[in-house]
Amino acid sequence: MVKIICLLGSCLLLSGCVLKHYPASPPIDDLQASQLDCGGVQQEIARQRDVDAQIDKTGEFDGLTVLAFMGDFGIGNGVAKGLARKHATARSAQLSSLAQQKCASGSVAAISASPS
C-alpha cells in the first residue's frame, strides 16, 4: 500500500512539471521594423501564420494534457497557451501595421488577411 501511495505521489509531483512548450512571438523592435521591406514583412507574416498553426497544434489534446490536468487541472497549459496567443496576436498586429506602411495599398489587403 505504501508503494502505491509513493508511486501516485511521485506521478502527481512529476505531472505538475508537465507543461507544453508553445512557440514564441517576440514583438517587432524598432531596428527590425526599419530594416524590413515589403517582401520581408510578407515573409514575417507567413512565419507568424506558421507560429499560429503551431500554437493550435501544440494546444491539441494529448498525453501531456492528461498529465498536466492531473497536476494542476490544466491551468498551467491554459495560461501558457493564452500568453502565446496574446503575443502572437500582438505580433500579427505589428506586422499588419508594417505591411500598411511599407507595401503598396493594393497588396496590403491580401497580405494582412489571415485565415480563420
JSON list of C-alpha atoms in Angstrom, two decimals:
[
{"chain": "A", "resi": 1, "resn": "MET", "atom": "CA", "xyz": [0.00, 0.00, 0.00]},
{"chain": "A", "resi": 2, "resn": "VAL", "atom": "CA", "xyz": [2.86, 2.36, 0.84]},
{"chain": "A", "resi": 3, "resn": "LYS", "atom": "CA", "xyz": [4.45, 1.68, -2.57]},
{"chain": "A", "resi": 4, "resn": "ILE", "atom": "CA", "xyz": [1.22, 2.58, -4.35]},
{"chain": "A", "resi": 5, "resn": "ILE", "atom": "CA", "xyz": [0.88, 5.82, -2.41]},
{"chain": "A", "resi": 6, "resn": "CYS", "atom": "CA", "xyz": [4.52, 6.72, -3.13]},
{"chain": "A", "resi": 7, "resn": "LEU", "atom": "CA", "xyz": [4.05, 5.92, -6.82]},
{"chain": "A", "resi": 8, "resn": "LEU", "atom": "CA", "xyz": [0.90, 8.02, -7.06]},
{"chain": "A", "resi": 9, "resn": "GLY", "atom": "CA", "xyz": [2.53, 10.85, -5.15]},
{"chain": "A", "resi": 10, "resn": "SER", "atom": "CA", "xyz": [5.58, 10.89, -7.41]},
{"chain": "A", "resi": 11, "resn": "CYS", "atom": "CA", "xyz": [3.37, 10.79, -10.51]},
{"chain": "A", "resi": 12, "resn": "LEU", "atom": "CA", "xyz": [1.43, 13.79, -9.23]},
{"chain": "A", "resi": 13, "resn": "LEU", "atom": "CA", "xyz": [4.64, 15.68, -8.48]},
{"chain": "A", "resi": 14, "resn": "LEU", "atom": "CA", "xyz": [6.09, 14.93, -11.90]},
{"chain": "A", "resi": 15, "resn": "SER", "atom": "CA", "xyz": [2.86, 15.77, -13.68]},
{"chain": "A", "resi": 16, "resn": "GLY", "atom": "CA", "xyz": [2.97, 19.26, -12.18]},
{"chain": "A", "resi": 17, "resn": "CYS", "atom": "CA", "xyz": [6.15, 19.80, -14.19]},
{"chain": "A", "resi": 18, "resn": "VAL", "atom": "CA", "xyz": [4.47, 18.83, -17.44]},
{"chain": "A", "resi": 19, "resn": "LEU", "atom": "CA", "xyz": [3.92, 21.99, -19.40]},
{"chain": "A", "resi": 20, "resn": "LYS", "atom": "CA", "xyz": [3.51, 22.22, -23.12]},
{"chain": "A", "resi": 21, "resn": "HIS", "atom": "CA", "xyz": [6.02, 24.46, -24.87]},
{"chain": "A", "resi": 22, "resn": "TYR", "atom": "CA", "xyz": [4.39, 26.97, -27.17]},
{"chain": "A", "resi": 23, "resn": "PRO", "atom": "CA", "xyz": [6.39, 28.86, -29.82]},
{"chain": "A", "resi": 24, "resn": "ALA", "atom": "CA", "xyz": [7.43, 32.42, -29.04]},
{"chain": "A", "resi": 25, "resn": "SER", "atom": "CA", "xyz": [6.21, 35.51, -30.87]},
{"chain": "A", "resi": 26, "resn": "PRO", "atom": "CA", "xyz": [8.55, 38.33, -29.87]},
{"chain": "A", "resi": 27, "resn": "PRO", "atom": "CA", "xyz": [7.43, 41.86, -30.65]},
{"chain": "A", "resi": 28, "resn": "ILE", "atom": "CA", "xyz": [8.95, 43.69, -33.62]},
{"chain": "A", "resi": 29, "resn": "ASP", "atom": "CA", "xyz": [11.58, 46.11, -32.35]},
{"chain": "A", "resi": 30, "resn": "ASP", "atom": "CA", "xyz": [12.41, 49.45, -33.98]},
{"chain": "A", "resi": 31, "resn": "LEU", "atom": "CA", "xyz": [15.59, 48.16, -35.62]},
{"chain": "A", "resi": 32, "resn": "GLN", "atom": "CA", "xyz": [13.84, 45.19, -37.18]},
{"chain": "A", "resi": 33, "resn": "ALA", "atom": "CA", "xyz": [10.95, 47.39, -38.34]},
{"chain": "A", "resi": 34, "resn": "SER", "atom": "CA", "xyz": [13.34, 49.80, -40.04]},
{"chain": "A", "resi": 35, "resn": "GLN", "atom": "CA", "xyz": [15.24, 47.01, -41.79]},
{"chain": "A", "resi": 36, "resn": "LEU", "atom": "CA", "xyz": [12.22, 45.13, -43.15]},
{"chain": "A", "resi": 37, "resn": "ASP", "atom": "CA", "xyz": [11.00, 45.97, -46.62]},
{"chain": "A", "resi": 38, "resn": "CYS", "atom": "CA", "xyz": [7.66, 44.87, -48.10]},
{"chain": "A", "resi": 39, "resn": "GLY", "atom": "CA", "xyz": [9.00, 41.41, -49.02]},
{"chain": "A", "resi": 40, "resn": "GLY", "atom": "CA", "xyz": [10.49, 40.96, -45.57]},
{"chain": "A", "resi": 41, "resn": "VAL", "atom": "CA", "xyz": [7.19, 41.90, -43.94]},
{"chain": "A", "resi": 42, "resn": "GLN", "atom": "CA", "xyz": [5.40, 39.36, -46.14]},
{"chain": "A", "resi": 43, "resn": "GLN", "atom": "CA", "xyz": [7.87, 36.66, -45.06]},
{"chain": "A", "resi": 44, "resn": "GLU", "atom": "CA", "xyz": [7.39, 37.56, -41.40]},
{"chain": "A", "resi": 45, "resn": "ILE", "atom": "CA", "xyz": [3.61, 37.41, -41.81]},
{"chain": "A", "resi": 46, "resn": "ALA", "atom": "CA", "xyz": [3.96, 33.93, -43.34]},
{"chain": "A", "resi": 47, "resn": "ARG", "atom": "CA", "xyz": [6.22, 32.85, -40.46]},
{"chain": "A", "resi": 48, "resn": "GLN", "atom": "CA", "xyz": [3.73, 34.23, -37.96]},
{"chain": "A", "resi": 49, "resn": "ARG", "atom": "CA", "xyz": [0.94, 32.23, -39.57]},
{"chain": "A", "resi": 50, "resn": "ASP", "atom": "CA", "xyz": [3.11, 29.13, -39.11]},
{"chain": "A", "resi": 51, "resn": "VAL", "atom": "CA", "xyz": [3.57, 30.04, -35.45]},
{"chain": "A", "resi": 52, "resn": "ASP", "atom": "CA", "xyz": [-0.20, 30.44, -35.08]},
{"chain": "A", "resi": 53, "resn": "ALA", "atom": "CA", "xyz": [-0.67, 26.97, -36.55]},
{"chain": "A", "resi": 54, "resn": "GLN", "atom": "CA", "xyz": [1.98, 25.56, -34.18]},
{"chain": "A", "resi": 55, "resn": "ILE", "atom": "CA", "xyz": [0.18, 27.11, -31.20]},
{"chain": "A", "resi": 56, "resn": "ASP", "atom": "CA", "xyz": [-3.05, 25.43, -32.29]},
{"chain": "A", "resi": 57, "resn": "LYS", "atom": "CA", "xyz": [-1.28, 22.09, -32.86]},
{"chain": "A", "resi": 58, "resn": "THR", "atom": "CA", "xyz": [0.51, 22.24, -29.50]},
{"chain": "A", "resi": 59, "resn": "GLY", "atom": "CA", "xyz": [-2.78, 23.03, -27.78]},
{"chain": "A", "resi": 60, "resn": "GLU", "atom": "CA", "xyz": [-4.44, 19.86, -29.07]},
{"chain": "A", "resi": 61, "resn": "PHE", "atom": "CA", "xyz": [-5.44, 17.17, -26.59]},
{"chain": "A", "resi": 62, "resn": "ASP", "atom": "CA", "xyz": [-2.72, 14.60, -25.95]},
{"chain": "A", "resi": 63, "resn": "GLY", "atom": "CA", "xyz": [-0.93, 12.70, -23.18]},
{"chain": "A", "resi": 64, "resn": "LEU", "atom": "CA", "xyz": [0.69, 15.85, -21.81]},
{"chain": "A", "resi": 65, "resn": "THR", "atom": "CA", "xyz": [-2.76, 17.36, -21.44]},
{"chain": "A", "resi": 66, "resn": "VAL", "atom": "CA", "xyz": [-3.84, 14.45, -19.26]},
{"chain": "A", "resi": 67, "resn": "LEU", "atom": "CA", "xyz": [-0.70, 14.61, -17.10]},
{"chain": "A", "resi": 68, "resn": "ALA", "atom": "CA", "xyz": [-0.98, 18.37, -16.73]},
{"chain": "A", "resi": 69, "resn": "PHE", "atom": "CA", "xyz": [-4.62, 18.02, -15.71]},
{"chain": "A", "resi": 70, "resn": "MET", "atom": "CA", "xyz": [-3.63, 15.57, -13.01]},
{"chain": "A", "resi": 71, "resn": "GLY", "atom": "CA", "xyz": [-1.05, 18.03, -11.67]},
{"chain": "A", "resi": 72, "resn": "ASP", "atom": "CA", "xyz": [-2.78, 21.40, -11.77]},
{"chain": "A", "resi": 73, "resn": "PHE", "atom": "CA", "xyz": [-6.09, 20.77, -13.53]},
{"chain": "A", "resi": 74, "resn": "GLY", "atom": "CA", "xyz": [-4.56, 22.03, -16.78]},
{"chain": "A", "resi": 75, "resn": "ILE", "atom": "CA", "xyz": [-4.27, 25.60, -15.55]},
{"chain": "A", "resi": 76, "resn": "GLY", "atom": "CA", "xyz": [-0.56, 25.92, -16.41]},
{"chain": "A", "resi": 77, "resn": "ASN", "atom": "CA", "xyz": [-1.07, 24.83, -20.00]},
{"chain": "A", "resi": 78, "resn": "GLY", "atom": "CA", "xyz": [-4.08, 27.11, -20.34]},
{"chain": "A", "resi": 79, "resn": "VAL", "atom": "CA", "xyz": [-2.07, 30.08, -19.12]},
{"chain": "A", "resi": 80, "resn": "ALA", "atom": "CA", "xyz": [0.86, 29.21, -21.39]},
{"chain": "A", "resi": 81, "resn": "LYS", "atom": "CA", "xyz": [-1.42, 28.90, -24.43]},
{"chain": "A", "resi": 82, "resn": "GLY", "atom": "CA", "xyz": [-3.19, 32.16, -23.55]},
{"chain": "A", "resi": 83, "resn": "LEU", "atom": "CA", "xyz": [0.12, 34.04, -23.32]},
{"chain": "A", "resi": 84, "resn": "ALA", "atom": "CA", "xyz": [1.38, 32.51, -26.56]},
{"chain": "A", "resi": 85, "resn": "ARG", "atom": "CA", "xyz": [-1.84, 33.50, -28.33]},
{"chain": "A", "resi": 86, "resn": "LYS", "atom": "CA", "xyz": [-1.69, 37.04, -26.85]},
{"chain": "A", "resi": 87, "resn": "HIS", "atom": "CA", "xyz": [1.90, 37.56, -28.03]},
{"chain": "A", "resi": 88, "resn": "ALA", "atom": "CA", "xyz": [1.10, 36.09, -31.46]},
{"chain": "A", "resi": 89, "resn": "THR", "atom": "CA", "xyz": [-1.87, 38.44, -31.86]},
{"chain": "A", "resi": 90, "resn": "ALA", "atom": "CA", "xyz": [0.24, 41.45, -30.88]},
{"chain": "A", "resi": 91, "resn": "ARG", "atom": "CA", "xyz": [2.98, 40.48, -33.35]},
{"chain": "A", "resi": 92, "resn": "SER", "atom": "CA", "xyz": [0.43, 39.93, -36.12]},
{"chain": "A", "resi": 93, "resn": "ALA", "atom": "CA", "xyz": [-0.99, 43.39, -35.48]},
{"chain": "A", "resi": 94, "resn": "GLN", "atom": "CA", "xyz": [2.50, 44.92, -35.66]},
{"chain": "A", "resi": 95, "resn": "LEU", "atom": "CA", "xyz": [3.21, 43.11, -38.91]},
{"chain": "A", "resi": 96, "resn": "SER", "atom": "CA", "xyz": [-0.10, 44.22, -40.37]},
{"chain": "A", "resi": 97, "resn": "SER", "atom": "CA", "xyz": [0.72, 47.81, -39.48]},
{"chain": "A", "resi": 98, "resn": "LEU", "atom": "CA", "xyz": [4.17, 47.47, -41.07]},
{"chain": "A", "resi": 99, "resn": "ALA", "atom": "CA", "xyz": [2.60, 46.00, -44.20]},
{"chain": "A", "resi": 100, "resn": "GLN", "atom": "CA", "xyz": [0.35, 49.03, -44.50]},
{"chain": "A", "resi": 101, "resn": "GLN", "atom": "CA", "xyz": [3.34, 51.34, -44.15]},
{"chain": "A", "resi": 102, "resn": "LYS", "atom": "CA", "xyz": [5.77, 49.53, -46.43]},
{"chain": "A", "resi": 103, "resn": "CYS", "atom": "CA", "xyz": [3.68, 47.86, -49.13]},
{"chain": "A", "resi": 104, "resn": "ALA", "atom": "CA", "xyz": [1.50, 49.25, -51.90]},
{"chain": "A", "resi": 105, "resn": "SER", "atom": "CA", "xyz": [-2.08, 49.72, -50.71]},
{"chain": "A", "resi": 106, "resn": "GLY", "atom": "CA", "xyz": [-3.41, 47.19, -53.24]},
{"chain": "A", "resi": 107, "resn": "SER", "atom": "CA", "xyz": [-1.39, 44.32, -51.81]},
{"chain": "A", "resi": 108, "resn": "VAL", "atom": "CA", "xyz": [-1.97, 45.13, -48.14]},
{"chain": "A", "resi": 109, "resn": "ALA", "atom": "CA", "xyz": [-5.40, 43.51, -48.04]},
{"chain": "A", "resi": 110, "resn": "ALA", "atom": "CA", "xyz": [-4.01, 40.26, -49.41]},
{"chain": "A", "resi": 111, "resn": "ILE", "atom": "CA", "xyz": [-1.01, 40.33, -47.10]},
{"chain": "A", "resi": 112, "resn": "SER", "atom": "CA", "xyz": [-2.73, 41.17, -43.82]},
{"chain": "A", "resi": 113, "resn": "ALA", "atom": "CA", "xyz": [-5.76, 38.93, -44.31]},
{"chain": "A", "resi": 114, "resn": "SER", "atom": "CA", "xyz": [-5.32, 35.99, -42.00]},
{"chain": "A", "resi": 115, "resn": "PRO", "atom": "CA", "xyz": [-7.12, 32.68, -42.42]},
{"chain": "A", "resi": 116, "resn": "SER", "atom": "CA", "xyz": [-9.74, 31.97, -39.79]}
]
